[in-house]
Amino acid sequence: MISIIFGRMPILFKLSLISYAISCLFYILYFLKRKWIPKVAPTIFFLVSFLLNLSLFVSTWLKYGHPPIRTLYETLIFFSLTVAFLYIIIEFLTRLRILGIFASAFSFLALFYALFKADIDKINLPAALQSFWFIPHVIIYFIAYSALFISFITAILYLLFPEVKELPQDHWLEQRYL
């Protein structure tokens, strides 16, 4: 069943799905066996996964002629893209790599679910949804959902591991302004 559905997916979808799975494995191996995996390897592989997902989103946009956020399949691709984008920002700002396990796993699971909800045909929206505000509305909502997901995972990790780690003195988050 999966091979039948997986066979008709675009090559960028297949590569994104597989690369997010491998990225999740890299993050898990990094935290279990730090000597085996270099420090930047999971991040680099996650960036490659993000770029593949971004290219899938852009190619779908160019194919349809509108932002691909109208169907469940398209929005799941966009949701995994925004989660990955926000995680990359968080990692570069705070170096909190443990979130990479959850961000890559969520992106993989969103794309895996999209595999079964693929509607390859172009769908026209009802007249009530064909306004200028539809596109910014959906984009802002998915960025907010992604931020909520990342903050939820961060809160759960804090509840599980409450010990506070001190930041170095020269870290930009440690600077205090009067």
mmCIF file of C-alpha atoms in Angstrom:
data_model
loop_
_atom_site.group_PDB
_atom_site.id
_atom_site.type_symbol
_atom_site.label_atom_id
_atom_site.label_comp_id
_atom_site.label_asym_id
_atom_site.label_seq_id
_atom_site.Cartn_x
_atom_site.Cartn_y
_atom_site.Cartn_z
ATOM 1 C CA MET A 1 0.000 0.000 0.000
ATOM 2 C CA ILE A 2 2.714 2.477 0.973
ATOM 3 C CA SER A 3 4.800 1.590 -2.065
ATOM 4 C CA ILE A 4 1.841 2.303 -4.351
ATOM 5 C CA ILE A 5 1.203 5.696 -2.770
ATOM 6 C CA PHE A 6 4.905 6.488 -2.380
ATOM 7 C CA GLY A 7 5.523 5.702 -6.048
ATOM 8 C CA ARG A 8 3.323 8.496 -7.359
ATOM 9 C CA MET A 9 4.773 11.228 -5.113
ATOM 10 C CA PRO A 10 7.156 13.865 -6.488
ATOM 11 C CA ILE A 11 10.847 13.085 -6.063
ATOM 12 C CA LEU A 12 11.323 16.131 -3.806
ATOM 13 C CA PHE A 13 8.602 14.805 -1.503
ATOM 14 C CA LYS A 14 10.351 11.440 -1.267
ATOM 15 C CA LEU A 15 13.722 13.058 -0.604
ATOM 16 C CA SER A 16 12.255 15.383 2.049
ATOM 17 C CA LEU A 17 10.520 12.516 3.820
ATOM 18 C CA ILE A 18 13.620 10.315 3.865
ATOM 19 C CA SER A 19 15.970 13.145 4.831
ATOM 20 C CA TYR A 20 13.829 14.170 7.813
ATOM 21 C CA ALA A 21 13.867 10.553 9.020
ATOM 22 C CA ILE A 22 17.643 10.360 8.664
ATOM 23 C CA SER A 23 17.993 13.750 10.337
ATOM 24 C CA CYS A 24 15.988 12.501 13.315
ATOM 25 C CA LEU A 25 18.264 9.475 13.549
ATOM 26 C CA PHE A 26 21.334 11.746 13.419
ATOM 27 C CA TYR A 27 19.990 13.825 16.310
ATOM 28 C CA ILE A 28 19.186 10.717 18.357
ATOM 29 C CA LEU A 29 22.637 9.240 17.713
ATOM 30 C CA TYR A 30 24.236 12.580 18.543
ATOM 31 C CA PHE A 31 22.640 12.585 21.992
ATOM 32 C CA LEU A 32 23.258 8.899 22.661
ATOM 33 C CA LYS A 33 26.800 8.578 21.277
ATOM 34 C CA ARG A 34 28.406 12.007 21.032
ATOM 35 C CA LYS A 35 31.776 10.551 20.063
ATOM 36 C CA TRP A 36 30.375 8.935 16.906
ATOM 37 C CA ILE A 37 28.638 11.949 15.390
ATOM 38 C CA PRO A 38 30.326 15.352 14.891
ATOM 39 C CA LYS A 39 28.600 18.276 16.592
ATOM 40 C CA VAL A 40 27.401 19.950 13.391
ATOM 41 C CA ALA A 41 26.382 16.818 11.448
ATOM 42 C CA PRO A 42 22.752 16.674 12.654
ATOM 43 C CA THR A 43 22.308 20.396 12.036
ATOM 44 C CA ILE A 44 23.755 20.211 8.535
ATOM 45 C CA PHE A 45 21.568 17.257 7.652
ATOM 46 C CA PHE A 46 18.524 19.042 9.075
ATOM 47 C CA LEU A 47 19.361 22.090 6.945
ATOM 48 C CA VAL A 48 19.520 19.842 3.881
ATOM 49 C CA SER A 49 16.116 18.414 4.825
ATOM 50 C CA PHE A 50 14.739 21.929 5.226
ATOM 51 C CA LEU A 51 16.082 22.979 1.831
ATOM 52 C CA LEU A 52 14.538 19.914 0.188
ATOM 53 C CA ASN A 53 11.217 20.712 1.856
ATOM 54 C CA LEU A 54 11.493 24.348 0.759
ATOM 55 C CA SER A 55 12.218 23.309 -2.817
ATOM 56 C CA LEU A 56 9.180 20.999 -2.714
ATOM 57 C CA PHE A 57 7.033 23.910 -1.515
ATOM 58 C CA VAL A 58 8.375 26.295 -4.172
ATOM 59 C CA SER A 59 8.054 23.752 -6.991
ATOM 60 C CA THR A 60 4.452 23.050 -5.984
ATOM 61 C CA TRP A 61 3.811 26.802 -5.927
ATOM 62 C CA LEU A 62 5.252 27.181 -9.431
ATOM 63 C CA LYS A 63 3.316 24.157 -10.692
ATOM 64 C CA TYR A 64 -0.073 25.393 -9.458
ATOM 65 C CA GLY A 65 0.496 29.117 -9.855
ATOM 66 C CA HIS A 66 -0.625 29.915 -6.302
ATOM 67 C CA PRO A 67 0.780 29.271 -2.823
ATOM 68 C CA PRO A 68 0.234 25.593 -2.012
ATOM 69 C CA ILE A 69 -1.855 26.044 1.129
ATOM 70 C CA ARG A 70 -5.322 25.062 -0.082
ATOM 71 C CA THR A 71 -5.509 21.333 0.588
ATOM 72 C CA LEU A 72 -4.533 19.145 3.521
ATOM 73 C CA TYR A 73 -1.622 17.702 1.544
ATOM 74 C CA GLU A 74 -0.263 21.160 0.743
ATOM 75 C CA THR A 75 -0.725 22.507 4.253
ATOM 76 C CA LEU A 76 1.058 19.532 5.794
ATOM 77 C CA ILE A 77 4.034 20.240 3.547
ATOM 78 C CA PHE A 78 3.921 23.883 4.622
ATOM 79 C CA PHE A 79 3.508 22.967 8.298
ATOM 80 C CA SER A 80 6.598 20.752 8.271
ATOM 81 C CA LEU A 81 8.449 23.570 6.505
ATOM 82 C CA THR A 82 7.505 26.182 9.117
ATOM 83 C CA VAL A 83 8.362 23.886 12.044
ATOM 84 C CA ALA A 84 11.764 23.256 10.485
ATOM 85 C CA PHE A 85 12.303 26.952 9.817
ATOM 86 C CA LEU A 86 11.474 27.989 13.373
ATOM 87 C CA TYR A 87 13.625 25.218 14.801
ATOM 88 C CA ILE A 88 16.596 26.365 12.711
ATOM 89 C CA ILE A 89 16.172 29.891 14.077
ATOM 90 C CA ILE A 90 15.950 28.566 17.655
ATOM 91 C CA GLU A 91 19.006 26.376 17.220
ATOM 92 C CA PHE A 92 21.148 29.162 15.804
ATOM 93 C CA LEU A 93 20.065 31.542 18.567
ATOM 94 C CA THR A 94 20.254 29.240 21.575
ATOM 95 C CA ARG A 95 22.212 26.134 20.451
ATOM 96 C CA LEU A 96 19.441 23.985 21.966
ATOM 97 C CA ARG A 97 19.960 20.914 19.782
ATOM 98 C CA ILE A 98 17.726 18.515 21.681
ATOM 99 C CA LEU A 99 14.712 20.149 20.040
ATOM 100 C CA GLY A 100 16.053 18.862 16.722
ATOM 101 C CA ILE A 101 14.894 15.359 17.590
ATOM 102 C CA PHE A 102 11.319 16.542 17.936
ATOM 103 C CA ALA A 103 11.362 19.028 15.056
ATOM 104 C CA SER A 104 12.728 16.470 12.600
ATOM 105 C CA ALA A 105 10.415 13.742 13.910
ATOM 106 C CA PHE A 106 7.391 16.048 13.632
ATOM 107 C CA SER A 107 8.347 17.138 10.120
ATOM 108 C CA PHE A 108 8.791 13.507 9.127
ATOM 109 C CA LEU A 109 5.431 12.521 10.624
ATOM 110 C CA ALA A 110 3.636 15.451 8.977
ATOM 111 C CA LEU A 111 5.040 14.479 5.583
ATOM 112 C CA PHE A 112 4.281 10.817 6.249
ATOM 113 C CA TYR A 113 0.662 11.703 7.012
ATOM 114 C CA ALA A 114 0.574 13.854 3.870
ATOM 115 C CA LEU A 115 1.626 10.750 1.966
ATOM 116 C CA PHE A 116 -1.797 9.239 2.662
ATOM 117 C CA LYS A 117 -3.714 12.482 2.132
ATOM 118 C CA ALA A 118 -2.229 13.292 -1.247
ATOM 119 C CA ASP A 119 -4.608 15.088 -3.527
ATOM 120 C CA ILE A 120 -2.546 15.623 -6.618
ATOM 121 C CA ASP A 121 -5.320 17.402 -8.536
ATOM 122 C CA LYS A 122 -5.675 21.156 -8.391
ATOM 123 C CA ILE A 123 -8.570 22.205 -6.152
ATOM 124 C CA ASN A 124 -10.398 25.505 -6.542
ATOM 125 C CA LEU A 125 -11.460 27.300 -3.393
ATOM 126 C CA PRO A 126 -15.038 28.388 -2.758
ATOM 127 C CA ALA A 127 -15.772 32.009 -3.565
ATOM 128 C CA ALA A 128 -15.840 32.966 0.117
ATOM 129 C CA LEU A 129 -12.167 31.940 0.499
ATOM 130 C CA GLN A 130 -10.864 33.599 -2.655
ATOM 131 C CA SER A 131 -9.871 36.885 -1.065
ATOM 132 C CA PHE A 132 -6.585 38.655 -0.661
ATOM 133 C CA TRP A 133 -6.553 37.850 3.056
ATOM 134 C CA PHE A 134 -6.592 34.086 2.645
ATOM 135 C CA ILE A 135 -2.860 33.720 1.910
ATOM 136 C CA PRO A 136 -1.464 35.914 4.737
ATOM 137 C CA HIS A 137 -4.028 34.459 7.128
ATOM 138 C CA VAL A 138 -2.951 30.870 6.489
ATOM 139 C CA ILE A 139 0.761 31.696 6.514
ATOM 140 C CA ILE A 140 0.562 33.561 9.844
ATOM 141 C CA TYR A 141 -1.541 30.811 11.377
ATOM 142 C CA PHE A 142 0.941 28.102 10.431
ATOM 143 C CA ILE A 143 3.883 30.117 11.711
ATOM 144 C CA ALA A 144 1.978 30.532 14.990
ATOM 145 C CA TYR A 145 1.147 26.802 15.122
ATOM 146 C CA SER A 146 4.816 26.001 14.567
ATOM 147 C CA ALA A 147 5.900 28.388 17.308
ATOM 148 C CA LEU A 148 3.336 26.794 19.601
ATOM 149 C CA PHE A 149 4.720 23.331 18.802
ATOM 150 C CA ILE A 150 8.333 24.368 19.492
ATOM 151 C CA SER A 151 7.367 26.122 22.742
ATOM 152 C CA PHE A 152 5.279 23.121 23.830
ATOM 153 C CA ILE A 153 8.212 20.750 23.314
ATOM 154 C CA THR A 154 10.520 23.162 25.141
ATOM 155 C CA ALA A 155 8.109 23.341 28.095
ATOM 156 C CA ILE A 156 7.761 19.548 28.259
ATOM 157 C CA LEU A 157 11.550 19.166 28.208
ATOM 158 C CA TYR A 158 11.845 21.729 30.986
ATOM 159 C CA LEU A 159 9.326 19.807 33.083
ATOM 160 C CA LEU A 160 11.226 16.566 32.508
ATOM 161 C CA PHE A 161 14.701 18.064 33.034
ATOM 162 C CA PRO A 162 14.314 21.062 35.374
ATOM 163 C CA GLU A 163 17.994 21.675 36.133
ATOM 164 C CA VAL A 164 19.045 25.099 34.914
ATOM 165 C CA LYS A 165 22.136 25.396 32.744
ATOM 166 C CA GLU A 166 24.136 28.610 32.977
ATOM 167 C CA LEU A 167 24.933 30.488 29.806
ATOM 168 C CA PRO A 168 28.461 31.761 29.150
ATOM 169 C CA GLN A 169 29.084 35.384 30.159
ATOM 170 C CA ASP A 170 29.511 36.570 26.562
ATOM 171 C CA HIS A 171 26.305 34.952 25.286
ATOM 172 C CA TRP A 172 23.841 37.484 23.879
ATOM 173 C CA LEU A 173 20.945 36.100 25.921
ATOM 174 C CA GLU A 174 22.929 36.665 29.126
ATOM 175 C CA GLN A 175 23.340 40.405 28.544
ATOM 176 C CA ARG A 176 21.130 42.536 30.739
ATOM 177 C CA TYR A 177 19.860 45.957 29.798
ATOM 178 C CA LEU A 178 18.716 48.572 32.318
#
